[in-house]
mmCIF file of C-alpha atoms and ligand atoms in Angstrom:
data_model
loop_
_atom_site.group_PDB
_atom_site.id
_atom_site.type_symbol
_atom_site.label_atom_id
_atom_site.label_comp_id
_atom_site.label_asym_id
_atom_site.label_seq_id
_atom_site.Cartn_x
_atom_site.Cartn_y
_atom_site.Cartn_z
ATOM 1 C CA MET A 17 57.511 154.803 90.442
ATOM 2 C CA SER A 18 53.005 155.124 91.133
ATOM 3 C CA LYS A 19 51.691 155.525 94.052
ATOM 4 C CA THR A 20 50.622 152.427 95.116
ATOM 5 C CA VAL A 21 54.695 151.035 94.890
ATOM 6 C CA SER A 22 55.565 153.729 96.866
ATOM 7 C CA LEU A 23 53.267 153.528 99.604
ATOM 8 C CA LEU A 24 53.751 149.404 99.424
ATOM 9 C CA LEU A 25 57.692 150.351 100.199
ATOM 10 C CA VAL A 26 57.175 152.566 102.763
ATOM 11 C CA GLY A 27 54.560 149.666 104.625
ATOM 12 C CA CYS A 28 57.158 147.149 103.996
ATOM 13 C CA ALA A 29 59.555 149.234 105.278
ATOM 14 C CA THR A 30 57.750 150.112 108.529
ATOM 15 C CA CYS A 31 57.079 146.436 108.958
ATOM 16 C CA LEU A 32 60.480 145.589 108.556
ATOM 17 C CA LEU A 33 61.598 148.134 111.451
ATOM 18 C CA LEU A 34 58.393 146.592 113.651
ATOM 19 C CA ALA A 35 60.358 143.036 112.936
ATOM 20 C CA ILE A 36 63.825 144.370 113.502
ATOM 21 C CA ALA A 37 62.445 146.205 117.135
ATOM 22 C CA ALA A 38 60.590 142.912 117.947
ATOM 23 C CA VAL A 39 63.890 140.884 117.519
ATOM 24 C CA ALA A 40 65.565 144.058 119.640
ATOM 25 C CA VAL A 41 63.001 143.684 122.193
ATOM 26 C CA ALA A 42 62.773 139.392 122.482
ATOM 27 C CA THR A 43 66.750 139.550 122.888
ATOM 28 C CA GLY A 44 66.856 142.541 124.821
ATOM 29 C CA ALA A 45 68.823 144.757 122.423
ATOM 30 C CA ALA A 46 68.806 148.505 122.286
ATOM 31 C CA MET A 47 67.230 149.474 119.140
ATOM 32 C CA ALA A 48 70.117 150.803 117.395
ATOM 33 C CA PRO A 49 71.397 151.260 113.818
ATOM 34 C CA ALA A 50 74.613 148.801 113.934
ATOM 35 C CA ASP A 51 77.172 151.654 114.899
ATOM 36 C CA ARG A 52 74.832 152.571 117.901
ATOM 37 C CA VAL A 53 75.130 150.542 121.104
ATOM 38 C CA GLU A 54 73.140 150.554 124.677
ATOM 39 C CA LEU A 55 74.168 148.258 127.312
ATOM 40 C CA LYS A 56 72.103 148.438 130.444
ATOM 41 C CA LEU A 57 73.589 147.101 133.361
ATOM 42 C CA GLY A 58 72.058 145.815 136.467
ATOM 43 C CA HIS A 59 73.433 145.996 140.640
ATOM 44 C CA SER A 60 72.100 145.727 144.067
ATOM 45 C CA LEU A 61 74.029 149.007 145.197
ATOM 46 C CA ASP A 62 72.664 151.927 146.227
ATOM 47 C CA GLN A 63 73.411 155.618 144.147
ATOM 48 C CA ASN A 64 75.885 156.800 146.464
ATOM 49 C CA HIS A 65 77.810 153.378 146.678
ATOM 50 C CA PRO A 66 81.748 154.000 145.096
ATOM 51 C CA VAL A 67 81.181 151.458 143.071
ATOM 52 C CA HIS A 68 78.111 152.877 141.921
ATOM 53 C CA LEU A 69 79.632 156.181 141.794
ATOM 54 C CA ALA A 70 82.873 155.192 139.918
ATOM 55 C CA MET A 71 80.227 153.289 137.436
ATOM 56 C CA GLU A 72 78.641 157.070 136.930
ATOM 57 C CA PHE A 73 82.602 157.705 135.675
ATOM 58 C CA MET A 74 82.850 154.811 133.629
ATOM 59 C CA LYS A 75 79.411 155.351 131.757
ATOM 60 C CA GLU A 76 80.735 159.488 130.839
ATOM 61 C CA ARG A 77 84.105 157.877 129.823
ATOM 62 C CA LEU A 78 82.716 155.272 126.968
ATOM 63 C CA ALA A 79 80.125 158.342 125.861
ATOM 64 C CA GLU A 80 83.601 160.323 125.404
ATOM 65 C CA LYS A 81 85.673 157.910 124.282
ATOM 66 C CA SER A 82 82.873 156.442 121.648
ATOM 67 C CA SER A 83 81.419 160.188 120.857
ATOM 68 C CA GLY A 84 78.101 159.179 122.423
ATOM 69 C CA THR A 85 77.821 155.533 120.012
ATOM 70 C CA MET A 86 78.064 154.029 123.120
ATOM 71 C CA ILE A 87 75.699 154.108 126.020
ATOM 72 C CA LEU A 88 75.285 152.694 129.367
ATOM 73 C CA GLU A 89 72.279 152.748 131.286
ATOM 74 C CA ILE A 90 73.168 151.854 134.722
ATOM 75 C CA ARG A 91 70.308 150.737 137.155
ATOM 76 C CA PRO A 92 71.312 150.539 141.016
ATOM 77 C CA ASN A 93 69.515 148.693 143.990
ATOM 78 C CA GLY A 94 68.506 145.745 142.377
ATOM 79 C CA GLN A 95 66.042 146.965 140.042
ATOM 80 C CA LEU A 96 66.988 144.677 137.525
ATOM 81 C CA GLY A 97 66.999 141.542 140.112
ATOM 82 C CA ALA A 98 69.313 140.069 142.435
ATOM 83 C CA GLU A 99 73.032 139.362 142.299
ATOM 84 C CA THR A 100 72.600 135.581 141.132
ATOM 85 C CA GLU A 101 69.607 136.725 138.736
ATOM 86 C CA CYS A 102 71.921 139.174 137.028
ATOM 87 C CA LEU A 103 74.490 136.995 136.666
ATOM 88 C CA SER A 104 72.145 134.341 134.678
ATOM 89 C CA LEU A 105 70.471 137.126 132.506
ATOM 90 C CA VAL A 106 73.406 138.117 131.733
ATOM 91 C CA GLN A 107 74.932 134.520 131.322
ATOM 92 C CA ARG A 108 71.901 134.629 128.478
ATOM 93 C CA GLY A 109 72.526 137.552 127.058
ATOM 94 C CA VAL A 110 69.425 139.020 127.739
ATOM 95 C CA LEU A 111 71.116 141.349 129.962
ATOM 96 C CA ALA A 112 74.395 143.032 128.732
ATOM 97 C CA MET A 113 76.084 143.589 131.824
ATOM 98 C CA THR A 114 76.164 143.507 135.669
ATOM 99 C CA LYS A 115 78.358 144.386 138.587
ATOM 100 C CA THR A 116 78.202 141.543 141.477
ATOM 101 C CA SER A 117 80.364 140.537 144.180
ATOM 102 C CA ALA A 118 82.942 137.512 143.719
ATOM 103 C CA ALA A 119 81.122 135.550 145.904
ATOM 104 C CA PRO A 120 77.667 134.242 143.733
ATOM 105 C CA LEU A 121 79.542 134.577 141.333
ATOM 106 C CA GLU A 122 81.568 131.615 142.254
ATOM 107 C CA ASN A 123 77.671 129.955 141.303
ATOM 108 C CA PHE A 124 78.906 130.518 137.379
ATOM 109 C CA VAL A 125 82.740 130.674 138.016
ATOM 110 C CA PRO A 126 83.941 127.904 140.670
ATOM 111 C CA GLU A 127 87.279 129.562 140.418
ATOM 112 C CA MET A 128 86.075 132.626 142.053
ATOM 113 C CA ALA A 129 85.317 130.870 145.230
ATOM 114 C CA VAL A 130 88.786 131.192 146.282
ATOM 115 C CA PHE A 131 87.813 135.058 147.056
ATOM 116 C CA GLY A 132 85.501 133.936 150.074
ATOM 117 C CA ILE A 133 88.387 131.849 151.659
ATOM 118 C CA PRO A 134 89.141 134.287 155.078
ATOM 119 C CA PHE A 135 92.176 135.597 156.136
ATOM 120 C CA LEU A 136 93.624 134.841 152.853
ATOM 121 C CA PHE A 137 95.518 137.957 152.148
ATOM 122 C CA GLU A 138 97.986 139.221 154.121
ATOM 123 C CA ASP A 139 97.081 143.071 153.589
ATOM 124 C CA GLU A 140 95.699 145.202 150.662
ATOM 125 C CA ALA A 141 99.176 145.162 148.933
ATOM 126 C CA HIS A 142 98.813 141.445 148.782
ATOM 127 C CA PHE A 143 95.188 141.504 147.839
ATOM 128 C CA TRP A 144 96.025 144.301 144.917
ATOM 129 C CA ARG A 145 99.506 142.548 143.837
ATOM 130 C CA VAL A 146 96.892 139.381 143.201
ATOM 131 C CA LEU A 147 94.652 141.480 141.117
ATOM 132 C CA HIS A 148 96.951 142.828 139.197
ATOM 133 C CA SER A 149 98.834 139.735 138.465
ATOM 134 C CA ASP A 150 98.086 137.034 135.457
ATOM 135 C CA LEU A 151 96.181 135.280 138.380
ATOM 136 C CA GLY A 152 93.816 137.710 138.746
ATOM 137 C CA ASN A 153 93.436 138.236 135.058
ATOM 138 C CA ASP A 154 92.862 134.463 134.077
ATOM 139 C CA LEU A 155 90.396 134.778 137.303
ATOM 140 C CA LEU A 156 88.919 137.360 135.535
ATOM 141 C CA GLU A 157 88.346 135.520 132.242
ATOM 142 C CA ALA A 158 87.563 132.349 133.877
ATOM 143 C CA GLY A 159 83.729 132.704 133.046
ATOM 144 C CA ALA A 160 83.813 133.975 129.129
ATOM 145 C CA ASP A 161 83.338 130.333 128.375
ATOM 146 C CA SER A 162 80.936 130.424 130.640
ATOM 147 C CA GLY A 163 78.755 133.311 129.077
ATOM 148 C CA LEU A 164 80.409 135.612 131.291
ATOM 149 C CA ARG A 165 83.490 137.584 130.977
ATOM 150 C CA GLY A 166 84.950 139.709 133.464
ATOM 151 C CA LEU A 167 86.343 143.198 132.882
ATOM 152 C CA SER A 168 87.127 145.024 135.927
ATOM 153 C CA TYR A 169 87.567 144.377 139.453
ATOM 154 C CA TYR A 170 86.308 146.673 141.950
ATOM 155 C CA ASP A 171 87.517 147.789 145.368
ATOM 156 C CA ALA A 172 85.551 146.153 148.146
ATOM 157 C CA GLY A 173 87.342 146.392 151.066
ATOM 158 C CA ALA A 174 86.963 144.125 153.642
ATOM 159 C CA ARG A 175 84.442 142.398 155.272
ATOM 160 C CA SER A 176 83.491 142.621 158.547
ATOM 161 C CA PHE A 177 80.799 141.470 161.465
ATOM 162 C CA TYR A 178 77.738 143.859 162.573
ATOM 163 C CA THR A 179 74.892 142.451 164.620
ATOM 164 C CA ILE A 180 72.063 144.097 166.189
ATOM 165 C CA SER A 181 72.059 143.282 169.935
ATOM 166 C CA ARG A 182 75.445 142.326 171.128
ATOM 167 C CA PRO A 183 79.558 142.710 169.214
ATOM 168 C CA ILE A 184 81.055 139.955 167.653
ATOM 169 C CA MET A 185 84.317 139.836 169.906
ATOM 170 C CA THR A 186 84.988 136.361 169.662
ATOM 171 C CA PRO A 187 84.029 133.701 167.200
ATOM 172 C CA GLU A 188 81.905 132.329 170.047
ATOM 173 C CA ASP A 189 79.565 135.525 170.062
ATOM 174 C CA LEU A 190 78.299 133.676 166.930
ATOM 175 C CA LYS A 191 77.355 130.943 168.242
ATOM 176 C CA GLY A 192 73.647 130.824 168.188
ATOM 177 C CA LEU A 193 73.297 133.750 165.854
ATOM 178 C CA LEU A 194 71.769 133.632 162.202
ATOM 179 C CA ILE A 195 74.215 135.487 160.270
ATOM 180 C CA ARG A 196 72.840 136.638 156.512
ATOM 181 C CA VAL A 197 75.107 135.825 153.770
ATOM 182 C CA GLN A 198 75.432 136.120 150.043
ATOM 183 C CA GLU A 199 74.745 133.054 148.004
ATOM 184 C CA SER A 200 77.586 131.669 147.615
ATOM 185 C CA PRO A 201 78.873 128.135 149.430
ATOM 186 C CA THR A 202 82.271 129.452 150.879
ATOM 187 C CA SER A 203 80.540 132.342 152.724
ATOM 188 C CA ILE A 204 77.945 129.480 154.196
ATOM 189 C CA ALA A 205 80.993 127.430 155.346
ATOM 190 C CA MET A 206 83.119 130.317 156.338
ATOM 191 C CA ILE A 207 80.202 131.081 159.140
ATOM 192 C CA GLU A 208 79.613 127.131 159.886
ATOM 193 C CA SER A 209 83.272 127.086 160.710
ATOM 194 C CA LEU A 210 82.800 130.443 162.690
ATOM 195 C CA GLY A 211 79.937 128.668 164.773
ATOM 196 C CA GLY A 212 77.062 131.236 163.332
ATOM 197 C CA SER A 213 74.638 129.258 161.573
ATOM 198 C CA PRO A 214 74.594 130.868 158.074
ATOM 199 C CA THR A 215 71.440 132.411 156.436
ATOM 200 C CA PRO A 216 71.295 133.619 153.072
ATOM 201 C CA VAL A 217 69.340 136.202 152.119
ATOM 202 C CA ASP A 218 69.601 138.453 148.796
ATOM 203 C CA PHE A 219 71.370 142.418 149.400
ATOM 204 C CA GLY A 220 68.343 144.188 148.666
ATOM 205 C CA ASP A 221 66.105 142.314 151.374
ATOM 206 C CA LEU A 222 68.291 142.504 153.667
ATOM 207 C CA TYR A 223 67.772 146.093 155.698
ATOM 208 C CA THR A 224 63.891 144.266 156.038
ATOM 209 C CA ALA A 225 65.095 141.350 157.058
ATOM 210 C CA LEU A 226 67.320 142.987 160.094
ATOM 211 C CA GLN A 227 64.658 145.035 160.765
ATOM 212 C CA GLN A 228 62.330 141.965 161.075
ATOM 213 C CA GLY A 229 64.762 139.838 162.824
ATOM 214 C CA VAL A 230 65.126 137.398 160.473
ATOM 215 C CA VAL A 231 68.204 137.292 160.957
ATOM 216 C CA ASP A 232 70.348 138.928 163.856
ATOM 217 C CA GLY A 233 73.437 140.202 161.979
ATOM 218 C CA ALA A 234 75.207 140.432 158.841
ATOM 219 C CA GLU A 235 78.817 140.860 157.337
ATOM 220 C CA ASN A 236 80.169 143.598 154.764
ATOM 221 C CA ASN A 237 82.039 146.428 153.807
ATOM 222 C CA PRO A 238 81.467 149.743 155.418
ATOM 223 C CA PRO A 239 80.276 151.824 152.164
ATOM 224 C CA SER A 240 77.802 149.192 152.132
ATOM 225 C CA PHE A 241 76.716 149.103 155.522
ATOM 226 C CA TYR A 242 76.212 152.667 155.202
ATOM 227 C CA THR A 243 74.847 153.430 152.264
ATOM 228 C CA ASN A 244 72.276 150.825 152.312
ATOM 229 C CA ARG A 245 72.183 152.456 156.146
ATOM 230 C CA HIS A 246 72.120 148.719 157.695
ATOM 231 C CA TYR A 247 73.567 151.230 161.266
ATOM 232 C CA GLU A 248 70.421 151.789 161.616
ATOM 233 C CA VAL A 249 69.103 147.991 163.262
ATOM 234 C CA CYS A 250 72.925 146.798 163.692
ATOM 235 C CA LYS A 251 74.663 149.270 166.658
ATOM 236 C CA HIS A 252 77.739 147.438 166.619
ATOM 237 C CA LEU A 253 80.217 146.527 163.514
ATOM 238 C CA SER A 254 82.919 144.676 164.861
ATOM 239 C CA LEU A 255 85.953 145.213 162.327
ATOM 240 C CA ASP A 256 87.394 141.633 162.358
ATOM 241 C CA GLN A 257 87.816 142.088 158.629
ATOM 242 C CA HIS A 258 87.411 138.560 157.884
ATOM 243 C CA THR A 259 87.496 138.328 154.169
ATOM 244 C CA ARG A 260 88.534 140.687 151.261
ATOM 245 C CA THR A 261 86.321 139.467 148.270
ATOM 246 C CA PRO A 262 86.206 141.665 145.361
ATOM 247 C CA ASP A 263 83.455 143.444 143.349
ATOM 248 C CA VAL A 264 84.017 141.918 139.279
ATOM 249 C CA LEU A 265 82.340 144.065 136.473
ATOM 250 C CA ILE A 266 81.246 142.134 134.134
ATOM 251 C CA ILE A 267 79.633 141.438 130.170
ATOM 252 C CA SER A 268 77.939 139.066 128.412
ATOM 253 C CA GLN A 269 80.086 136.893 125.931
ATOM 254 C CA ARG A 270 77.504 137.587 123.718
ATOM 255 C CA TRP A 271 77.232 141.096 124.129
ATOM 256 C CA TRP A 272 80.773 141.138 123.519
ATOM 257 C CA GLN A 273 81.442 139.543 120.464
ATOM 258 C CA ARG A 274 78.833 141.583 118.955
ATOM 259 C CA LEU A 275 80.857 144.679 119.448
ATOM 260 C CA THR A 276 83.428 145.481 117.137
ATOM 261 C CA PRO A 277 87.272 145.517 118.463
ATOM 262 C CA GLN A 278 87.267 149.040 118.429
ATOM 263 C CA GLN A 279 84.275 149.300 120.899
ATOM 264 C CA GLN A 280 85.799 146.614 122.668
ATOM 265 C CA GLN A 281 89.020 148.653 123.351
ATOM 266 C CA TRP A 282 86.871 151.222 124.316
ATOM 267 C CA LEU A 283 84.537 149.700 127.015
ATOM 268 C CA ALA A 284 87.897 147.764 127.998
ATOM 269 C CA GLU A 285 89.680 151.341 128.642
ATOM 270 C CA ALA A 286 86.845 152.782 130.081
ATOM 271 C CA ALA A 287 86.160 149.695 132.719
ATOM 272 C CA GLN A 288 89.915 149.878 133.655
ATOM 273 C CA GLU A 289 89.718 153.620 134.239
ATOM 274 C CA SER A 290 86.823 153.477 136.323
ATOM 275 C CA ALA A 291 88.139 151.008 138.608
ATOM 276 C CA GLU A 292 91.244 153.117 138.575
ATOM 277 C CA TYR A 293 88.960 155.624 139.897
ATOM 278 C CA GLU A 294 87.419 153.585 142.332
ATOM 279 C CA ARG A 295 90.011 151.944 143.806
ATOM 280 C CA LYS A 296 90.969 156.567 145.165
ATOM 281 C CA LEU A 297 87.032 156.919 145.907
ATOM 282 C CA TRP A 298 87.448 153.698 148.063
ATOM 283 C CA GLN A 299 89.419 155.215 151.048
ATOM 284 C CA GLU A 300 88.000 158.095 151.182
ATOM 285 C CA LYS A 301 84.581 156.468 151.366
ATOM 286 C CA THR A 302 85.171 153.751 154.058
ATOM 287 C CA GLN A 303 86.478 156.868 156.066
ATOM 288 C CA GLU A 304 82.897 158.504 155.487
ATOM 289 C CA ALA A 305 81.000 155.416 156.125
ATOM 290 C CA LEU A 306 82.784 154.311 159.453
ATOM 291 C CA ALA A 307 82.452 158.730 160.999
ATOM 292 C CA GLY A 308 78.711 158.620 159.494
ATOM 293 C CA ALA A 309 77.896 155.229 161.180
ATOM 294 C CA GLU A 310 79.688 156.486 164.496
ATOM 295 C CA GLU A 311 77.361 159.360 164.310
ATOM 296 C CA ARG A 312 74.627 157.516 164.017
ATOM 297 C CA GLY A 313 74.995 155.370 167.039
ATOM 298 C CA VAL A 314 77.183 152.661 165.807
ATOM 299 C CA THR A 315 79.733 151.570 168.319
ATOM 300 C CA ILE A 316 82.759 150.093 166.433
ATOM 301 C CA HIS A 317 84.953 147.252 167.628
ATOM 302 C CA HIS A 318 88.264 146.294 166.810
ATOM 303 C CA PRO A 319 88.638 142.440 168.281
ATOM 304 C CA ASP A 320 91.657 139.945 168.423
ATOM 305 C CA LEU A 321 91.784 138.183 164.762
ATOM 306 C CA GLU A 322 93.596 135.554 166.286
ATOM 307 C CA PRO A 323 90.487 133.372 167.764
ATOM 308 C CA PHE A 324 88.556 133.752 164.067
ATOM 309 C CA ARG A 325 92.179 132.876 162.098
ATOM 310 C CA GLN A 326 91.694 129.654 164.319
ATOM 311 C CA SER A 327 88.527 129.053 164.044
ATOM 312 C CA VAL A 328 88.779 128.885 159.963
ATOM 313 C CA SER A 329 91.603 127.515 159.942
ATOM 314 C CA SER A 330 90.060 123.799 159.473
ATOM 315 C CA MET A 331 87.969 124.934 156.582
ATOM 316 C CA VAL A 332 90.724 126.491 154.722
ATOM 317 C CA GLU A 333 92.612 122.683 155.197
ATOM 318 C CA SER A 334 89.994 121.270 153.927
ATOM 319 C CA TYR A 335 90.722 122.287 150.005
ATOM 320 C CA ALA A 336 93.768 120.707 150.157
ATOM 321 C CA GLY A 337 93.998 119.370 146.946
ATOM 322 C CA THR A 338 91.058 121.020 145.234
ATOM 323 C CA PRO A 339 91.554 123.429 142.625
ATOM 324 C CA THR A 340 90.531 126.041 145.423
ATOM 325 C CA GLY A 341 93.347 124.454 146.892
ATOM 326 C CA ASP A 342 95.752 124.808 144.793
ATOM 327 C CA LEU A 343 94.648 128.792 144.170
ATOM 328 C CA ILE A 344 95.204 129.553 147.529
ATOM 329 C CA GLU A 345 98.833 128.300 147.541
ATOM 330 C CA LYS A 346 99.536 130.197 144.471
ATOM 331 C CA ILE A 347 98.240 133.141 146.415
ATOM 332 C CA GLN A 348 100.149 132.337 149.552
ATOM 333 C CA ALA A 349 103.288 131.754 147.718
ATOM 334 C CA MET A 350 102.961 136.160 146.542
ATOM 335 C CA GLY A 351 102.543 137.272 150.518
ATOM 336 C CA GLY A 352 105.016 138.909 151.395
ATOM 337 C CA GLU A 353 106.441 139.865 148.537
ATOM 338 C CA GLN A 354 107.859 143.590 147.881
HETATM 339 C C1 GCU B 17 79.192 144.262 148.784
HETATM 340 C C2 GCU B 17 78.873 143.845 147.105
HETATM 341 C C3 GCU B 17 77.750 143.909 146.515
HETATM 342 C C4 GCU B 17 76.879 142.537 147.136
HETATM 343 C C5 GCU B 17 77.036 143.086 149.024
HETATM 344 C C6 GCU B 17 76.417 141.633 149.955
HETATM 345 O O1 GCU B 17 78.444 145.218 149.272
HETATM 346 O O2 GCU B 17 79.726 145.316 146.765
HETATM 347 O O3 GCU B 17 77.835 143.611 145.217
HETATM 348 O O4 GCU B 17 75.708 142.781 146.828
HETATM 349 O O5 GCU B 17 78.382 142.987 148.793
HETATM 350 O O6 GCU B 17 77.038 141.353 150.416
HETATM 351 O O7 GCU B 17 75.845 141.292 148.940
#
């Protein structure tokens, strides 16, 4: 081969590589040979949060299973956008994966609204029975047709109110208060039915919103309240445990379809193991969060739940005859079992 021809060939190969790189960047895909996959995952939680720790565990398990050919790059703290933005990026395949609460997911997968129904689950056992049932699996897969494939649920405990100036002991205490909610119609409806004024704010902006008095309080699980240091502003945590809204690990359906069956299996297994790991960690981290918050001056209140249940009963009844109402009935029917 003449020197000119071989130089031309080298030149063409370089062009081809550049072209592949350009396509990869445009689609958000990692530059990699076909058997090597890099998956970027964006989420809103802090690095000390149990759900983040569980995703780090998933990253390790995935690398082990795939002999280092499947790499998960986790970007916490809303670096890639708030939850709704991440869901939209994942839906379009610009971002490979995300982990969000089921609450904003209801804007993309309407079935998820059921997890925003207050006092739906009798207890933790009822919650897990539902999540691990066919119904739980169907809900996880319900978003696949719209581009968002659920891989697993993470425990996100129970959500309770925390406030700056006065504790929430009854629904009347919410009157006149601006309460931050997630971007979710069901969360908005719940706060309205309890008598508060719902104010959607991205989780990443909440600390500042509380500090500046844009909102008077919020509601979340203890690890999120603690790891995002909301206790520095809110000195009252009222454990009314109004909702059990799980977190959901999601992969873009486009990315999922690009994986080989073997890669899909490794990822599904690593996600499952990560969920089991997180569930064990959750109790410990919840206790740590409650104790840590108390040490830092937070008073933990245990209100009577009955007035809260009564206040939301008409909201819950308003779903009768709707698809969410049907799901509520199915979930209620799974209560009280052993
Ligand atoms: C929970 C959940 C987060 C979510 C947050 C919120 O902490 O784990 O994914 O961002 O609630 O209230 O926005």
